[in-house]
Short mmCIF file of C-alpha atoms in Angstrom, two decimals:
data_model
loop_
_atom_site.label_atom_id
_atom_site.label_comp_id
_atom_site.label_asym_id
_atom_site.label_seq_id
_atom_site.Cartn_x
_atom_site.Cartn_y
_atom_site.Cartn_z
CA MET A 2 -2.16 33.40 4.04
CA THR A 3 -1.41 33.64 0.38
CA GLU A 4 -4.24 32.22 -1.67
CA VAL A 5 -2.93 29.28 -3.70
CA ARG A 6 -4.12 28.74 -7.32
CA THR A 7 -5.15 25.20 -7.92
CA TYR A 8 -6.66 23.18 -10.69
CA ARG A 9 -9.43 20.90 -9.84
CA ARG A 10 -9.70 18.02 -12.07
CA PRO A 11 -13.53 17.15 -12.96
CA MET A 12 -14.89 13.67 -12.03
CA PRO A 13 -16.51 12.41 -14.96
CA ALA A 14 -19.80 10.33 -14.84
CA ASP A 15 -17.88 7.30 -16.15
CA TRP A 16 -15.51 7.48 -13.13
CA TRP A 17 -16.63 3.94 -11.95
CA THR A 18 -15.45 2.35 -15.12
CA ARG A 19 -11.84 3.21 -14.52
CA ASN A 20 -11.22 0.55 -11.83
CA PRO A 21 -12.61 -2.96 -11.37
CA SER A 22 -13.24 -2.34 -7.70
CA TYR A 23 -15.58 0.55 -8.51
CA VAL A 24 -17.36 -1.78 -11.36
CA VAL A 25 -17.82 -4.17 -8.67
CA TYR A 26 -19.29 -1.63 -6.44
CA MET A 27 -21.57 -0.29 -9.01
CA LEU A 28 -22.91 -3.63 -9.81
CA ARG A 29 -23.56 -4.51 -6.26
CA GLU A 30 -25.64 -1.16 -5.93
CA ALA A 31 -27.18 -1.73 -9.17
CA SER A 32 -28.62 -5.17 -7.91
CA ALA A 33 -31.24 -3.31 -5.69
CA VAL A 34 -33.04 -2.39 -9.01
CA PHE A 35 -33.39 -6.16 -9.97
CA PHE A 36 -34.37 -6.96 -6.28
CA PHE A 37 -36.90 -4.53 -6.36
CA VAL A 38 -38.41 -5.56 -9.62
CA TYR A 39 -38.26 -9.10 -8.69
CA ALA A 40 -40.15 -8.31 -5.45
CA LEU A 41 -43.00 -6.49 -7.72
CA VAL A 42 -43.28 -9.81 -9.89
CA LEU A 43 -43.62 -11.73 -6.66
CA LEU A 44 -46.08 -9.50 -5.14
CA TRP A 45 -48.11 -9.38 -8.53
CA GLY A 46 -48.27 -13.21 -8.09
CA LEU A 47 -49.69 -12.95 -4.69
CA TYR A 48 -52.16 -10.52 -5.86
CA THR A 49 -53.43 -12.90 -8.40
CA LEU A 50 -53.58 -15.56 -5.91
CA THR A 51 -56.40 -13.53 -4.19
CA GLN A 52 -58.22 -12.94 -7.30
CA SER A 53 -58.95 -16.11 -9.09
CA GLU A 54 -57.24 -19.33 -10.13
CA ALA A 55 -57.44 -17.94 -13.83
CA ALA A 56 -55.56 -14.93 -12.69
CA TYR A 57 -52.87 -16.94 -10.99
CA ASP A 58 -52.54 -19.54 -13.97
CA GLY A 59 -52.26 -16.34 -15.93
CA TRP A 60 -49.28 -15.03 -13.95
CA ARG A 61 -47.49 -18.35 -13.94
CA ALA A 62 -47.81 -18.44 -17.80
CA LEU A 63 -46.28 -14.93 -17.85
CA LEU A 64 -43.39 -16.31 -15.78
CA ALA A 65 -42.72 -19.01 -18.39
CA THR A 66 -42.20 -16.50 -21.26
CA PRO A 67 -38.43 -16.12 -22.57
CA ALA A 68 -38.16 -12.49 -21.37
CA MET A 69 -39.40 -13.33 -17.72
CA ILE A 70 -37.04 -16.44 -17.77
CA ALA A 71 -34.28 -14.21 -19.14
CA PHE A 72 -35.04 -11.40 -16.34
CA HIS A 73 -34.87 -14.12 -13.55
CA ALA A 74 -31.60 -15.46 -14.81
CA VAL A 75 -30.17 -11.90 -14.53
CA ALA A 76 -31.67 -11.17 -11.25
CA ALA A 77 -30.48 -14.52 -10.00
CA ALA A 78 -26.87 -13.60 -11.07
CA PHE A 79 -27.14 -10.55 -9.42
CA ALA A 80 -28.42 -11.84 -6.33
CA LEU A 81 -25.44 -14.18 -6.20
CA LEU A 82 -23.05 -11.26 -6.86
CA HIS A 83 -24.66 -9.17 -4.12
CA THR A 84 -24.43 -12.19 -1.55
CA VAL A 85 -20.88 -12.76 -2.08
CA THR A 86 -19.80 -9.07 -2.16
CA TRP A 87 -22.07 -8.58 0.74
CA PHE A 88 -20.27 -11.19 2.95
CA MET A 89 -16.85 -9.90 1.50
CA VAL A 90 -17.66 -6.31 2.93
CA LEU A 91 -19.18 -7.60 6.27
CA PRO A 92 -15.82 -7.95 8.15
CA LYS A 93 -15.28 -4.24 7.32
CA THR A 94 -18.83 -3.11 8.41
CA ALA A 95 -19.54 -5.11 11.49
CA PRO A 96 -17.69 -4.57 14.69
CA THR A 97 -14.48 -6.90 15.10
CA LEU A 98 -15.37 -10.39 15.76
CA ARG A 99 -13.27 -11.88 18.51
CA LEU A 100 -13.43 -15.57 19.46
CA GLY A 101 -11.30 -16.57 22.68
CA GLY A 102 -9.46 -13.23 22.60
CA ARG A 103 -8.37 -13.50 19.04
CA ILE A 104 -9.65 -11.82 16.10
CA VAL A 105 -11.66 -13.92 13.72
CA PRO A 106 -9.85 -13.66 10.31
CA VAL A 107 -11.66 -11.96 7.38
CA ALA A 108 -11.31 -14.86 5.25
CA ALA A 109 -13.21 -16.89 7.81
CA VAL A 110 -16.11 -14.61 8.11
CA VAL A 111 -16.51 -14.54 4.35
CA VAL A 112 -16.13 -18.38 3.91
CA VAL A 113 -18.45 -19.14 6.78
CA GLY A 114 -20.95 -16.43 5.54
CA VAL A 115 -21.15 -17.65 2.05
CA GLY A 116 -21.14 -21.10 2.93
CA ALA A 117 -24.05 -20.81 5.38
CA SER A 118 -26.05 -18.70 2.94
CA ALA A 119 -25.47 -21.34 0.14
CA ALA A 120 -26.31 -24.23 2.49
CA ILE A 121 -29.78 -22.43 3.58
CA SER A 122 -30.55 -21.63 -0.01
CA LEU A 123 -29.98 -25.29 -1.09
CA PHE A 124 -31.90 -26.54 1.79
CA VAL A 125 -34.88 -24.40 1.03
CA TYR A 126 -34.90 -25.11 -2.61
CA ALA A 127 -34.86 -28.84 -1.59
CA TRP A 128 -37.63 -28.40 0.71
CA VAL A 129 -39.80 -26.60 -1.73
CA ALA A 130 -38.97 -28.83 -4.63
CA GLY A 131 -39.63 -32.10 -2.54
CA LEU A 132 -35.95 -33.33 -2.88
CA LEU A 133 -35.28 -33.74 1.03
CA PRO A 134 -34.77 -37.29 2.23
CA PRO A 135 -37.83 -38.75 3.54
CA GLY A 136 -36.57 -38.69 7.34
CA LEU A 137 -35.66 -35.10 7.07
CA ALA A 138 -38.81 -34.11 5.26
CA GLU A 139 -40.85 -35.60 7.92
CA ALA A 140 -38.92 -33.76 10.53
CA VAL A 141 -39.31 -30.56 8.70
CA ARG A 142 -43.22 -31.34 8.45
CA ASN A 143 -43.26 -31.92 12.32
CA LEU A 144 -41.96 -28.36 12.75
CA VAL A 145 -45.12 -26.79 11.20
CA PRO A 146 -47.90 -26.85 13.78
CA PRO A 147 -50.95 -28.87 13.01
CA GLY A 148 -53.25 -26.81 10.66
CA GLY A 149 -50.85 -23.97 10.39
CA ALA A 150 -50.11 -24.87 6.90
CA SER A 151 -51.51 -26.74 4.13
CA MET B 805 26.85 -6.00 -13.20
CA THR B 806 24.69 -3.09 -14.66
CA ASP B 807 21.36 -3.81 -15.88
CA THR B 808 20.19 -0.70 -17.24
CA ARG B 809 16.99 -0.36 -19.32
CA THR B 810 15.01 2.75 -20.44
CA ILE B 811 11.39 3.24 -19.59
CA ARG B 812 8.92 6.03 -20.54
CA ILE B 813 7.65 8.23 -17.67
CA GLU B 814 4.56 10.35 -18.57
CA ALA B 815 4.04 13.15 -15.83
CA LEU B 816 1.18 15.32 -15.41
CA ARG B 817 2.25 18.92 -15.78
CA PHE B 818 0.50 22.03 -14.42
CA ASN B 819 2.17 25.29 -13.58
CA PRO B 820 -0.72 27.57 -11.82
CA GLU B 821 1.17 30.74 -13.33
CA THR B 822 0.92 29.86 -16.83
CA ASP B 823 -1.20 26.93 -17.47
CA SER B 824 -5.13 26.70 -17.38
CA ALA B 825 -5.13 23.06 -17.58
CA PRO B 826 -2.84 20.30 -16.92
CA ARG B 827 -0.98 18.38 -19.56
CA LEU B 828 1.07 15.11 -20.00
CA GLN B 829 4.90 15.37 -20.51
CA ARG B 830 6.86 12.37 -21.56
CA TYR B 831 10.42 11.77 -20.34
CA ASP B 832 12.67 8.50 -21.23
CA VAL B 833 14.45 7.39 -18.18
CA PRO B 834 17.21 4.80 -17.71
CA PHE B 835 16.77 2.78 -14.70
CA THR B 836 18.33 -0.15 -12.88
CA PRO B 837 16.00 -2.74 -11.22
CA ASP B 838 16.39 -1.23 -7.87
CA MET B 839 14.85 2.14 -8.92
CA SER B 840 11.38 3.40 -7.49
CA VAL B 841 9.03 5.42 -9.53
CA LEU B 842 10.10 8.22 -7.18
CA GLN B 843 13.79 7.74 -8.08
CA GLY B 844 12.80 7.92 -11.86
CA LEU B 845 11.17 11.27 -11.11
CA GLN B 846 14.41 12.19 -9.18
CA TYR B 847 16.33 11.30 -12.23
CA ILE B 848 14.12 13.60 -14.26
CA LYS B 849 14.51 16.37 -11.95
CA ASP B 850 18.36 16.00 -11.83
CA HIS B 851 19.06 15.46 -15.37
CA LEU B 852 16.06 16.05 -17.80
CA ASP B 853 13.75 18.87 -16.52
CA GLY B 854 14.55 20.72 -13.03
CA SER B 855 10.87 22.13 -13.14
CA LEU B 856 9.20 18.81 -12.62
CA THR B 857 7.63 19.18 -9.05
CA PHE B 858 6.78 16.40 -6.65
CA ARG B 859 6.78 15.59 -2.91
CA TRP B 860 8.92 13.11 -0.93
CA SER B 861 10.62 12.89 2.18
CA CYS B 862 11.86 9.54 3.76
CA ARG B 863 11.93 7.17 0.63
CA MET B 864 11.00 4.34 2.78
CA ALA B 865 7.08 4.20 2.73
CA VAL B 866 7.06 6.05 6.28
CA CYS B 867 6.65 9.73 5.84
CA GLY B 868 3.49 9.49 3.31
CA SER B 869 4.67 12.26 1.33
CA CYS B 870 5.05 10.81 -2.25
CA GLY B 871 1.65 9.36 -2.86
CA MET B 872 0.57 9.73 -6.33
CA MET B 873 -1.50 8.20 -9.06
CA ILE B 874 0.71 5.57 -10.84
CA ASN B 875 -1.04 4.11 -14.02
CA GLY B 876 -4.23 5.34 -12.59
CA ARG B 877 -3.98 3.56 -8.87
CA PRO B 878 -2.89 5.45 -5.79
CA HIS B 879 0.43 4.26 -4.86
CA LEU B 880 3.47 5.49 -2.71
CA SER B 881 5.90 6.09 -5.53
CA CYS B 882 8.95 5.19 -3.28
CA GLU B 883 7.69 1.62 -2.78
CA THR B 884 6.50 1.13 -6.46
CA PHE B 885 9.36 -0.07 -8.70
CA LEU B 886 10.04 0.63 -12.20
CA ARG B 887 11.19 -3.05 -12.84
CA ASP B 888 7.61 -4.14 -12.23
CA LEU B 889 6.09 -1.46 -14.79
CA TYR B 890 8.28 -2.44 -17.49
CA PRO B 891 8.02 -1.87 -20.47
CA GLY B 892 5.86 0.88 -19.55
CA PRO B 893 4.86 3.56 -20.27
CA VAL B 894 4.25 4.70 -16.70
CA ARG B 895 1.89 7.55 -16.25
CA VAL B 896 2.22 9.52 -12.97
CA GLU B 897 -0.38 12.08 -11.94
CA PRO B 898 -1.20 13.81 -8.69
CA LEU B 899 -3.59 11.91 -6.27
CA ASP B 900 -7.08 11.87 -7.58
CA HIS B 901 -9.80 13.95 -6.11
CA PHE B 902 -7.41 16.82 -4.62
CA PRO B 903 -6.74 20.14 -6.16
CA VAL B 904 -3.44 20.21 -8.17
CA GLN B 905 -1.08 22.86 -6.77
CA ARG B 906 1.63 22.10 -9.15
CA ASP B 907 2.44 19.22 -11.44
CA LEU B 908 2.27 16.24 -8.84
CA ALA B 909 1.77 18.22 -5.82
CA ILE B 910 -1.69 18.54 -4.47
CA ASP B 911 -3.19 20.95 -2.08
CA GLN B 912 -3.50 19.26 1.44
CA ALA B 913 -4.83 22.08 3.04
CA GLY B 914 -8.61 20.72 3.20
CA PHE B 915 -7.22 17.36 4.65
CA LEU B 916 -5.30 19.08 7.38
CA ASP B 917 -8.34 21.12 8.35
CA LYS B 918 -10.13 17.85 8.71
CA LEU B 919 -7.36 16.21 10.47
CA ALA B 920 -7.37 19.05 13.10
CA ALA B 921 -11.19 18.57 13.42
CA ILE B 922 -11.16 15.16 14.75
CA LYS B 923 -8.66 16.35 17.52
CA PRO B 924 -5.95 13.74 16.72
CA TYR B 925 -4.39 13.49 20.32
CA ILE B 926 -5.44 12.04 23.68
CA VAL B 927 -8.15 13.90 25.39
CA SER B 928 -7.62 12.86 29.12
CA ALA B 929 -10.05 12.85 32.01
CA LYS B 930 -7.73 14.98 34.01
CA ASP B 931 -4.42 16.79 33.54
CA LYS B 932 -1.79 14.35 34.78
CA PRO B 933 1.55 15.99 35.79
CA LEU B 934 4.80 14.54 34.33
CA SER B 935 5.94 13.41 37.90
CA GLU B 936 3.20 10.98 37.90
CA GLY B 937 5.06 8.97 34.90
CA PRO B 938 3.62 7.35 31.90
CA SER B 939 0.32 6.13 31.45
CA ARG B 940 0.56 2.47 31.27
CA GLN B 941 -1.52 0.17 28.93
CA THR B 942 -1.92 -3.56 28.70
CA PRO B 943 -1.08 -5.33 25.45
CA ALA B 944 -4.73 -6.05 24.89
CA GLN B 945 -5.46 -2.14 25.30
CA LEU B 946 -2.67 -1.40 22.83
CA ASP B 947 -4.10 -4.01 20.41
CA ALA B 948 -7.45 -2.37 20.34
CA TYR B 949 -6.06 0.75 18.66
CA TYR B 950 -2.58 -0.26 17.19
CA GLN B 951 -3.70 -0.86 13.57
CA TYR B 952 -5.42 2.41 13.20
CA SER B 953 -2.33 4.30 14.64
CA GLN B 954 -0.35 3.16 11.65
CA CYS B 955 -1.82 5.80 9.52
CA ILE B 956 0.92 8.05 7.81
CA ASN B 957 -1.66 10.46 6.13
CA CYS B 958 -0.37 9.52 2.68
CA LEU B 959 -3.87 10.49 1.34
CA LEU B 960 -3.94 7.52 -0.80
CA CYS B 961 -7.28 6.44 0.70
CA TYR B 962 -8.90 9.79 -0.24
CA ALA B 963 -7.58 9.23 -3.88
CA ALA B 964 -9.30 5.82 -3.60
CA CYS B 965 -12.63 7.17 -2.55
CA PRO B 966 -15.07 8.31 -5.10
CA GLN B 967 -17.36 9.71 -2.24
CA PHE B 968 -14.64 12.22 -1.22
CA GLY B 969 -14.30 12.88 -5.18
CA LEU B 970 -18.05 13.68 -5.28
CA ASN B 971 -18.13 15.46 -2.21
CA PRO B 972 -14.67 17.20 -0.79
CA ASP B 973 -16.62 18.25 2.42
CA PHE B 974 -16.56 14.54 3.27
CA ILE B 975 -14.25 14.15 6.36
CA GLY B 976 -12.81 10.97 4.82
CA PRO B 977 -11.16 7.68 5.46
CA ALA B 978 -7.89 8.74 6.99
CA ALA B 979 -9.23 11.39 9.45
CA LEU B 980 -12.09 9.07 10.56
CA SER B 981 -9.61 6.29 10.95
CA LEU B 982 -7.73 8.49 13.20
CA LEU B 983 -10.91 9.48 15.03
CA HIS B 984 -11.19 5.88 15.67
CA ARG B 985 -7.69 5.39 16.68
CA TYR B 986 -8.01 7.97 19.69
CA ASN B 987 -11.56 6.91 20.74
CA LEU B 988 -10.24 3.33 20.97
CA ASP B 989 -7.26 4.47 23.21
CA SER B 990 -7.76 3.51 27.00
CA ARG B 991 -6.21 6.77 28.10
CA ASP B 992 -8.61 8.70 25.99
CA ILE B 993 -12.30 9.95 27.03
CA GLY B 994 -12.70 12.01 23.74
CA TRP B 995 -15.83 10.46 21.96
CA SER B 996 -18.16 13.31 23.14
CA VAL B 997 -15.73 16.06 21.83
CA ARG B 998 -15.47 14.17 18.60
CA ALA B 999 -18.90 12.91 18.23
CA ASP B 1000 -20.20 15.93 16.23
CA VAL B 1001 -17.60 15.13 13.53
CA ALA B 1002 -18.45 11.44 13.42
CA ASN B 1003 -22.15 12.10 13.48
CA ALA B 1004 -22.22 14.66 10.95
CA GLU B 1005 -23.88 14.01 7.34
CA VAL B 1006 -20.09 14.50 6.02
CA GLY B 1007 -19.00 12.31 8.77
CA VAL B 1008 -19.18 8.47 8.93
CA TRP B 1009 -22.45 8.38 7.13
CA GLU B 1010 -21.29 9.70 3.85
CA CYS B 1011 -19.32 6.44 3.55
CA THR B 1012 -21.14 4.23 0.92
CA VAL B 1013 -18.96 1.15 1.49
CA VAL B 1014 -16.77 1.12 -1.72
CA GLY B 1015 -14.05 -0.27 0.06
CA TYR B 1016 -11.19 0.59 -2.16
CA CYS B 1017 -9.66 2.73 0.61
CA SER B 1018 -8.72 -0.26 2.43
CA GLU B 1019 -7.06 -2.03 -0.55
CA VAL B 1020 -4.62 0.90 -1.33
CA CYS B 1021 -3.78 1.77 2.24
CA PRO B 1022 0.16 0.95 2.15
CA LYS B 1023 0.12 0.32 6.12
CA GLY B 1024 -2.90 -2.01 6.34
CA VAL B 1025 -4.97 0.40 8.33
CA ASP B 1026 -8.34 -0.59 6.97
CA PRO B 1027 -10.06 2.78 6.93
CA MET B 1028 -13.38 1.28 5.86
CA HIS B 1029 -13.61 -0.70 8.88
CA ALA B 1030 -12.97 2.15 11.08
CA VAL B 1031 -15.44 4.49 9.34
CA ASN B 1032 -18.11 1.68 9.56
CA GLU B 1033 -17.62 0.75 12.98
CA ASN B 1034 -18.21 4.32 13.83
CA LYS B 1035 -21.57 4.08 12.00
CA VAL B 1036 -22.44 1.66 14.97
CA ASN B 1037 -21.24 4.22 17.65
CA SER B 1038 -22.77 6.98 16.12
CA ALA B 1039 -26.17 5.34 16.08
CA LEU B 1040 -25.50 4.46 19.55
CA ASP B 1041 -24.86 7.98 20.52
CA TYR B 1042 -28.01 9.10 18.60
CA LEU B 1043 -30.01 6.73 20.79
CA GLY B 1044 -28.15 8.10 24.13
CA VAL B 1045 -26.64 4.67 24.78
CA LYS B 1046 -23.11 5.77 24.04
CA ARG B 1047 -23.22 8.77 26.78
CA LEU B 1048 -25.11 6.16 29.12
CA LEU B 1049 -22.06 3.95 28.88
CA GLY B 1050 -19.78 6.75 29.78
CA GLY B 1051 -19.19 8.47 26.52
CA ARG B 1052 -16.06 6.70 25.53
#
């Protein structure tokens, strides 16, 4: 067969800036960097806990600095973006979900996923912050085996 | 009633015999509200510049020949209307990530090789003589693969896939969707003969879930789902579970 002379257009390094879909994808991928740093900060806190009360207090003081507050705000924004976009791609990455022989609509999977994630996050926050109603707080406390947690 | 307006179309031009790189050429095209971008290009070819090269066939979003980048997005030019792009200008380029053969025509040879590699036909358990009549399917069996059978090989999904742009060896969304289409067919037993393509590094695992392929598909095929559902199949195949279940 005759060789066809063609021109291959280069793919520049900024290819992902050309389309909003690519930008969201790259931000979702970039969120991993913030999760990694966040995990390191958290691990560092756990490590100080094994050292001394002063070390732990020092770590807490570090968290209260403007730079750390700014970092956590950005990391939280990336976590939110990652959560929502993760549930948006979930119906496309998981096997087709059927209920009673019918395919569950993509929008339902996304809404239920994001909703469940938000509800669990709020519940855990309310638990840790002591904002649960007394009855619910008592029920949660009873789930922990005696002597299992202080 | 005639409602003719004029819109500027900027077309990427590349002549392999004389050009070392593509260039943009501008044409002012009169159009009526019922004219598609493809019809605008046909006006150019008929009245302004007969040398402009582009592909088309059915003009009704069935054949998949007229895919091109329109204002930087992959579209079928036959179902994209100039009235929606007014006042323009409208920039038309060949599909991204493919070698440009001439003007708006891309070289499809690489895709056709990949298409052949996935064996896009029913692999039967046994040869069935015509005298036995057709192979019947229930509506549920048809429903299992119907969506993926709608692919028209227009290649918009490849132009939307940056992974294919970065690695032209990636089997890619359309070929992998068709692989899935045949694997899901109740008459087909071909997973094992297609497994090497799906399991390869340039097979389903090359996909990094950008998802734009499914957004641009003019037929609602959802190639991203086809590719990623096969990551599960590929993993099961690696563990030997797939073959244990009969290799389908």
